[in-house]
PDB file of C-alpha atoms in Angstrom:
ATOM      1  CA  MET A   1      29.354  -8.843   4.715  1.00  0.00           C
ATOM      2  CA  PHE A   2      27.240  -6.869   7.231  1.00  0.00           C
ATOM      3  CA  THR A   3      29.551  -4.937   9.668  1.00  0.00           C
ATOM      4  CA  ASN A   4      27.065  -5.920  12.440  1.00  0.00           C
ATOM      5  CA  PRO A   5      23.652  -7.804  12.984  1.00  0.00           C
ATOM      6  CA  GLU A   6      21.648  -4.590  13.340  1.00  0.00           C
ATOM      7  CA  GLN A   7      22.759  -3.528   9.824  1.00  0.00           C
ATOM      8  CA  PHE A   8      21.535  -6.968   8.399  1.00  0.00           C
ATOM      9  CA  ALA A   9      18.261  -6.624  10.458  1.00  0.00           C
ATOM     10  CA  ASN A  10      17.520  -3.199   9.134  1.00  0.00           C
ATOM     11  CA  ALA A  11      18.134  -4.343   5.645  1.00  0.00           C
ATOM     12  CA  THR A  12      15.679  -7.253   6.091  1.00  0.00           C
ATOM     13  CA  LYS A  13      13.067  -5.101   7.696  1.00  0.00           C
ATOM     14  CA  ALA A  14      13.309  -2.556   5.036  1.00  0.00           C
ATOM     15  CA  LEU A  15      12.736  -5.109   2.498  1.00  0.00           C
ATOM     16  CA  PHE A  16       9.864  -7.010   4.086  1.00  0.00           C
ATOM     17  CA  GLU A  17       8.265  -3.544   4.689  1.00  0.00           C
ATOM     18  CA  PHE A  18       8.487  -2.847   1.067  1.00  0.00           C
ATOM     19  CA  GLN A  19       7.065  -6.182  -0.041  1.00  0.00           C
ATOM     20  CA  LEU A  20       4.202  -5.746   2.301  1.00  0.00           C
ATOM     21  CA  GLU A  21       3.552  -2.174   1.230  1.00  0.00           C
ATOM     22  CA  THR A  22       3.377  -3.268  -2.352  1.00  0.00           C
ATOM     23  CA  PHE A  23       1.078  -6.189  -1.577  1.00  0.00           C
ATOM     24  CA  ASN A  24      -1.090  -3.830   0.466  1.00  0.00           C
ATOM     25  CA  THR A  25      -1.271  -1.519  -2.535  1.00  0.00           C
ATOM     26  CA  LEU A  26      -2.091  -4.077  -5.142  1.00  0.00           C
ATOM     27  CA  THR A  27      -4.506  -5.750  -2.815  1.00  0.00           C
ATOM     28  CA  SER A  28      -6.274  -2.448  -2.422  1.00  0.00           C
ATOM     29  CA  LYS A  29      -6.378  -1.878  -6.133  1.00  0.00           C
ATOM     30  CA  THR A  30      -7.670  -5.449  -6.585  1.00  0.00           C
ATOM     31  CA  VAL A  31     -10.447  -4.934  -3.997  1.00  0.00           C
ATOM     32  CA  GLN A  32     -11.353  -1.459  -5.423  1.00  0.00           C
ATOM     33  CA  GLY A  33     -12.020  -3.212  -8.838  1.00  0.00           C
ATOM     34  CA  VAL A  34     -14.137  -5.808  -7.448  1.00  0.00           C
ATOM     35  CA  GLU A  35     -16.216  -3.323  -5.595  1.00  0.00           C
ATOM     36  CA  GLN A  36     -16.639  -1.545  -8.830  1.00  0.00           C
ATOM     37  CA  VAL A  37     -17.541  -4.816 -10.641  1.00  0.00           C
ATOM     38  CA  ILE A  38     -20.065  -5.765  -7.968  1.00  0.00           C
ATOM     39  CA  ALA A  39     -21.810  -2.158  -8.160  1.00  0.00           C
ATOM     40  CA  LEU A  40     -22.004  -2.699 -11.854  1.00  0.00           C
ATOM     41  CA  ASN A  41     -23.562  -6.120 -11.643  1.00  0.00           C
ATOM     42  CA  MET A  42     -26.046  -4.953  -9.001  1.00  0.00           C
ATOM     43  CA  SER A  43     -26.935  -1.877 -11.200  1.00  0.00           C
ATOM     44  CA  THR A  44     -27.317  -4.111 -14.144  1.00  0.00           C
ATOM     45  CA  ALA A  45     -29.408  -6.797 -12.335  1.00  0.00           C
ATOM     46  CA  LYS A  46     -31.751  -4.210 -10.890  1.00  0.00           C
ATOM     47  CA  SER A  47     -31.999  -2.445 -14.387  1.00  0.00           C
ATOM     48  CA  GLN A  48     -32.788  -5.821 -16.139  1.00  0.00           C
ATOM     49  CA  LEU A  49     -35.329  -6.712 -13.530  1.00  0.00           C
ATOM     50  CA  GLU A  50     -37.158  -3.460 -13.893  1.00  0.00           C
ATOM     51  CA  ASP A  51     -36.987  -3.705 -17.631  1.00  0.00           C
ATOM     52  CA  SER A  52     -38.174  -7.375 -17.609  1.00  0.00           C
ATOM     53  CA  LEU A  53     -41.059  -6.423 -15.133  1.00  0.00           C
ATOM     54  CA  ALA A  54     -42.064  -3.421 -17.496  1.00  0.00           C
ATOM     55  CA  ALA A  55     -41.791  -5.708 -20.641  1.00  0.00           C
ATOM     56  CA  GLY A  56     -43.955  -8.480 -19.022  1.00  0.00           C
ATOM     57  CA  LYS A  57     -46.620  -6.084 -18.008  1.00  0.00           C
ATOM     58  CA  GLU A  58     -46.735  -4.546 -21.389  1.00  0.00           C
ATOM     59  CA  ILE A  59     -46.852  -8.032 -23.057  1.00  0.00           C
ATOM     60  CA  SER A  60     -49.684  -9.036 -20.643  1.00  0.00           C
ATOM     61  CA  GLN A  61     -51.645  -5.907 -21.386  1.00  0.00           C
ATOM     62  CA  ALA A  62     -51.408  -6.645 -25.227  1.00  0.00           C
ATOM     63  CA  GLN A  63     -54.805  -6.854 -26.986  1.00  0.00           C
ATOM     64  CA  ASP A  64     -53.897  -9.741 -29.126  1.00  0.00           C
ATOM     65  CA  PRO A  65     -51.096 -12.133 -29.743  1.00  0.00           C
ATOM     66  CA  LYS A  66     -49.727 -10.165 -32.706  1.00  0.00           C
ATOM     67  CA  ALA A  67     -49.460  -7.050 -30.311  1.00  0.00           C
ATOM     68  CA  ALA A  68     -47.871  -9.296 -27.705  1.00  0.00           C
ATOM     69  CA  LEU A  69     -45.170 -10.711 -29.986  1.00  0.00           C
ATOM     70  CA  LYS A  70     -44.578  -7.127 -31.296  1.00  0.00           C
ATOM     71  CA  ALA A  71     -43.818  -5.710 -27.885  1.00  0.00           C
ATOM     72  CA  ALA A  72     -41.610  -8.847 -27.105  1.00  0.00           C
ATOM     73  CA  ALA A  73     -39.759  -8.106 -30.302  1.00  0.00           C
ATOM     74  CA  ASP A  74     -39.408  -4.524 -29.337  1.00  0.00           C
ATOM     75  CA  LYS A  75     -37.889  -5.153 -25.978  1.00  0.00           C
ATOM     76  CA  ILE A  76     -34.989  -7.514 -27.443  1.00  0.00           C
ATOM     77  CA  GLN A  77     -32.906  -4.577 -28.989  1.00  0.00           C
ATOM     78  CA  PRO A  78     -32.668  -2.790 -25.927  1.00  0.00           C
ATOM     79  CA  GLY A  79     -31.662  -6.004 -23.919  1.00  0.00           C
ATOM     80  CA  VAL A  80     -28.881  -6.396 -26.627  1.00  0.00           C
ATOM     81  CA  ALA A  81     -27.840  -2.867 -26.365  1.00  0.00           C
ATOM     82  CA  GLY A  82     -27.867  -3.239 -22.416  1.00  0.00           C
ATOM     83  CA  ALA A  83     -25.715  -6.263 -22.770  1.00  0.00           C
ATOM     84  CA  ALA A  84     -23.060  -4.403 -25.013  1.00  0.00           C
ATOM     85  CA  ALA A  85     -23.172  -1.464 -22.419  1.00  0.00           C
ATOM     86  CA  TYR A  86     -22.482  -3.856 -19.636  1.00  0.00           C
ATOM     87  CA  GLN A  87     -19.724  -5.628 -21.435  1.00  0.00           C
ATOM     88  CA  GLN A  88     -18.114  -2.052 -22.172  1.00  0.00           C
ATOM     89  CA  GLN A  89     -18.279  -0.955 -18.764  1.00  0.00           C
ATOM     90  CA  LEU A  90     -16.843  -4.071 -17.423  1.00  0.00           C
ATOM     91  CA  GLY A  91     -13.903  -3.780 -19.888  1.00  0.00           C
ATOM     92  CA  ASP A  92     -13.414  -0.191 -18.744  1.00  0.00           C
ATOM     93  CA  ILE A  93     -13.142  -1.521 -15.064  1.00  0.00           C
ATOM     94  CA  VAL A  94     -10.578  -4.089 -16.103  1.00  0.00           C
ATOM     95  CA  ALA A  95      -8.495  -1.664 -18.213  1.00  0.00           C
ATOM     96  CA  GLU A  96      -8.613   0.882 -15.207  1.00  0.00           C
ATOM     97  CA  ILE A  97      -7.456  -1.983 -12.688  1.00  0.00           C
ATOM     98  CA  ARG A  98      -4.851  -3.037 -15.223  1.00  0.00           C
ATOM     99  CA  GLU A  99      -3.436   0.461 -15.432  1.00  0.00           C
ATOM    100  CA  GLU A 100      -3.595   1.021 -11.838  1.00  0.00           C
ATOM    101  CA  PHE A 101      -1.914  -2.266 -11.081  1.00  0.00           C
ATOM    102  CA  THR A 102       0.835  -1.683 -13.767  1.00  0.00           C
ATOM    103  CA  ARG A 103       1.337   1.692 -12.504  1.00  0.00           C
ATOM    104  CA  ALA A 104       1.766   0.714  -8.783  1.00  0.00           C
ATOM    105  CA  ALA A 105       3.799  -2.277  -9.504  1.00  0.00           C
ATOM    106  CA  ASP A 106       6.071  -0.213 -11.607  1.00  0.00           C
ATOM    107  CA  ALA A 107       6.360   2.550  -9.068  1.00  0.00           C
ATOM    108  CA  HIS A 108       7.012   0.019  -6.272  1.00  0.00           C
ATOM    109  CA  MET A 109       9.568  -1.895  -8.444  1.00  0.00           C
ATOM    110  CA  ALA A 110      11.645   1.223  -9.138  1.00  0.00           C
ATOM    111  CA  GLU A 111      11.555   2.135  -5.440  1.00  0.00           C
ATOM    112  CA  ALA A 112      12.658  -1.069  -4.451  1.00  0.00           C
ATOM    113  CA  LYS A 113      15.601  -0.970  -7.089  1.00  0.00           C
ATOM    114  CA  ASN A 114      16.629   2.284  -5.854  1.00  0.00           C
ATOM    115  CA  ASN A 115      16.498   1.531  -2.267  1.00  0.00           C
ATOM    116  CA  LEU A 116      18.292  -1.709  -2.472  1.00  0.00           C
ATOM    117  CA  SER A 117      21.113  -0.241  -4.795  1.00  0.00           C
ATOM    118  CA  ALA A 118      21.615   2.577  -2.041  1.00  0.00           C
ATOM    119  CA  LEU A 119      21.652  -0.477   0.614  1.00  0.00           C
ATOM    120  CA  ILE A 120      24.042  -2.517  -1.257  1.00  0.00           C
ATOM    121  CA  HIS A 121      26.365   0.685  -1.867  1.00  0.00           C
ATOM    122  CA  ASP A 122      26.176   1.285   1.758  1.00  0.00           C
ATOM    123  CA  VAL A 123      26.999  -2.289   2.855  1.00  0.00           C
ATOM    124  CA  THR A 124      29.672  -2.725   0.359  1.00  0.00           C
ATOM    125  CA  ARG A 125      31.511   0.161   1.568  1.00  0.00           C
ATOM    126  CA  ASN A 126      32.147  -1.528   4.726  1.00  0.00           C
ATOM    127  CA  VAL A 127      32.981  -5.095   3.511  1.00  0.00           C
ATOM    128  CA  ARG A 128      35.812  -6.691   5.295  1.00  0.00           C
ATOM    129  CA  PRO A 129      38.592  -7.795   2.828  1.00  0.00           C
ATOM    130  CA  GLY A 130      38.020 -11.269   1.499  1.00  0.00           C
ATOM    131  CA  SER A 131      34.261 -10.900   1.903  1.00  0.00           C
ATOM    132  CA  GLU A 132      34.030  -9.797  -1.831  1.00  0.00           C
ATOM    133  CA  ASN A 133      32.400 -13.203  -2.830  1.00  0.00           C
ATOM    134  CA  ALA A 134      29.570 -12.988  -0.375  1.00  0.00           C
ATOM    135  CA  VAL A 135      28.799  -9.341  -1.571  1.00  0.00           C
ATOM    136  CA  GLN A 136      28.734 -10.815  -4.985  1.00  0.00           C
ATOM    137  CA  ILE A 137      26.320 -13.523  -3.992  1.00  0.00           C
ATOM    138  CA  VAL A 138      24.000 -11.238  -2.326  1.00  0.00           C
ATOM    139  CA  LYS A 139      24.121  -8.884  -5.477  1.00  0.00           C
ATOM    140  CA  THR A 140      23.256 -11.747  -7.678  1.00  0.00           C
ATOM    141  CA  ALA A 141      20.508 -12.945  -5.361  1.00  0.00           C
ATOM    142  CA  ILE A 142      18.938  -9.513  -5.259  1.00  0.00           C
ATOM    143  CA  ASP A 143      19.133  -9.140  -9.078  1.00  0.00           C
ATOM    144  CA  ASN A 144      17.381 -12.652  -9.360  1.00  0.00           C
ATOM    145  CA  ALA A 145      14.771 -11.484  -6.977  1.00  0.00           C
ATOM    146  CA  PHE A 146      14.108  -8.472  -9.161  1.00  0.00           C
ATOM    147  CA  ALA A 147      13.944 -10.740 -12.296  1.00  0.00           C
ATOM    148  CA  GLY A 148      11.491 -12.785 -10.567  1.00  0.00           C
ATOM    149  CA  TYR A 149       9.328  -9.717  -9.681  1.00  0.00           C
ATOM    150  CA  GLU A 150       9.487  -8.589 -13.134  1.00  0.00           C
ATOM    151  CA  GLN A 151       8.341 -12.072 -14.361  1.00  0.00           C
ATOM    152  CA  VAL A 152       5.389 -12.014 -11.894  1.00  0.00           C
ATOM    153  CA  THR A 153       4.420  -8.378 -13.167  1.00  0.00           C
ATOM    154  CA  LYS A 154       4.800  -9.534 -16.698  1.00  0.00           C
ATOM    155  CA  ALA A 155       2.635 -12.600 -16.221  1.00  0.00           C
ATOM    156  CA  THR A 156      -0.078 -10.407 -14.558  1.00  0.00           C
ATOM    157  CA  LYS A 157      -0.147  -8.096 -17.275  1.00  0.00           C
ATOM    158  CA  GLN A 158      -0.437 -11.011 -19.744  1.00  0.00           C
ATOM    159  CA  ALA A 159      -3.451 -12.312 -17.760  1.00  0.00           C
ATOM    160  CA  VAL A 160      -5.042  -9.055 -17.655  1.00  0.00           C
ATOM    161  CA  GLU A 161      -4.734  -8.471 -21.631  1.00  0.00           C
ATOM    162  CA  ALA A 162      -6.120 -12.066 -21.821  1.00  0.00           C
ATOM    163  CA  VAL A 163      -9.240 -11.022 -19.595  1.00  0.00           C
ATOM    164  CA  GLU A 164      -9.594  -7.643 -21.771  1.00  0.00           C
ATOM    165  CA  ALA A 165      -9.244  -9.619 -25.135  1.00  0.00           C
ATOM    166  CA  GLU A 166     -12.100 -11.964 -23.805  1.00  0.00           C
ATOM    167  CA  ILE A 167     -14.200  -9.015 -23.125  1.00  0.00           C
ATOM    168  CA  ALA A 168     -13.550  -7.428 -26.337  1.00  0.00           C
ATOM    169  CA  LYS A 169     -14.680 -10.743 -28.040  1.00  0.00           C
ATOM    170  CA  ALA A 170     -17.772 -10.810 -25.888  1.00  0.00           C
ATOM    171  CA  ASN A 171     -18.396  -6.872 -27.011  1.00  0.00           C
ATOM    172  CA  ALA A 172     -17.932  -7.987 -30.615  1.00  0.00           C
ATOM    173  CA  LEU A 173     -20.243 -10.961 -30.377  1.00  0.00           C
ATOM    174  CA  VAL A 174     -22.901  -8.911 -28.500  1.00  0.00           C
ATOM    175  CA  ALA A 175     -22.497  -6.168 -31.465  1.00  0.00           C
ATOM    176  CA  ALA A 176     -22.833  -8.766 -33.968  1.00  0.00           C
ATOM    177  CA  GLN A 177     -25.968 -10.030 -32.579  1.00  0.00           C
ATOM    178  CA  ALA A 178     -27.302  -6.416 -32.360  1.00  0.00           C
ATOM    179  CA  THR A 179     -26.625  -5.532 -35.950  1.00  0.00           C
ATOM    180  CA  PRO A 180     -29.001  -8.258 -37.528  1.00  0.00           C
ATOM    181  CA  ALA A 181     -31.927  -6.904 -35.220  1.00  0.00           C
ATOM    182  CA  ASN A 182     -31.012  -3.341 -36.608  1.00  0.00           C
ATOM    183  CA  SER A 183     -31.183  -4.298 -39.966  1.00  0.00           C
ATOM    184  CA  LYS A 184     -34.684  -5.913 -39.707  1.00  0.00           C
ATOM    185  CA  LYS A 185     -36.025  -2.570 -38.596  1.00  0.00           C
TER     186      LYS A 185
END
C-alpha cells in the first residue's frame, strides 16, 4: 500500500502528532476549568468565613436573646443567596468548559478528517496493482477510528450535560429554599 516505509512512518507520525495536539488542547482546557473552580471555591470560602465572623460578632454583641435570634435570622437569606450565586457561577464555568471542549474537539476532528483524507488520497494514487483490498482495509480502519472518536466526543458531551443538569437542580433547590425565606419577610 505505501510505496516506501518512509511514507508509512510520516503518516503514522502525523496521526500521532495530531492525537497528541488534541490531547494537549483538551487537557489545557480542563486544567483552566479546574483553576476557575478552585478560584471560585477559594473566593467563596473566604467570603463565607468573613460573613460568618461578622455574623458571629453581631450575634455575640446582641443585647438580648431576641435580638441575637433576629440577627441570626437576618443572616440566613444572604447565605442562601450566596449559595445560589455560587451554584450559578459554577454552572457558568462548567458551561464554558463544555463549549470550549466541544469547539476544540470539533475543530480537531475536522482537521484530522481533512488531513487523513488527503493522506489516503496521496497513498491510494500510488497503490500497486492488487493492493486495493489493503487500501480498503486501511480506509475502513480509519473510518472506524473516527467513529470511535465521535462516540467519545458524544459521551463526553453527555457527561458534561449531566453535570450541568445536576447544577441546575441544585440551583433550583437553593432557589426554592430561598423563596420561603423571602415570603416570610
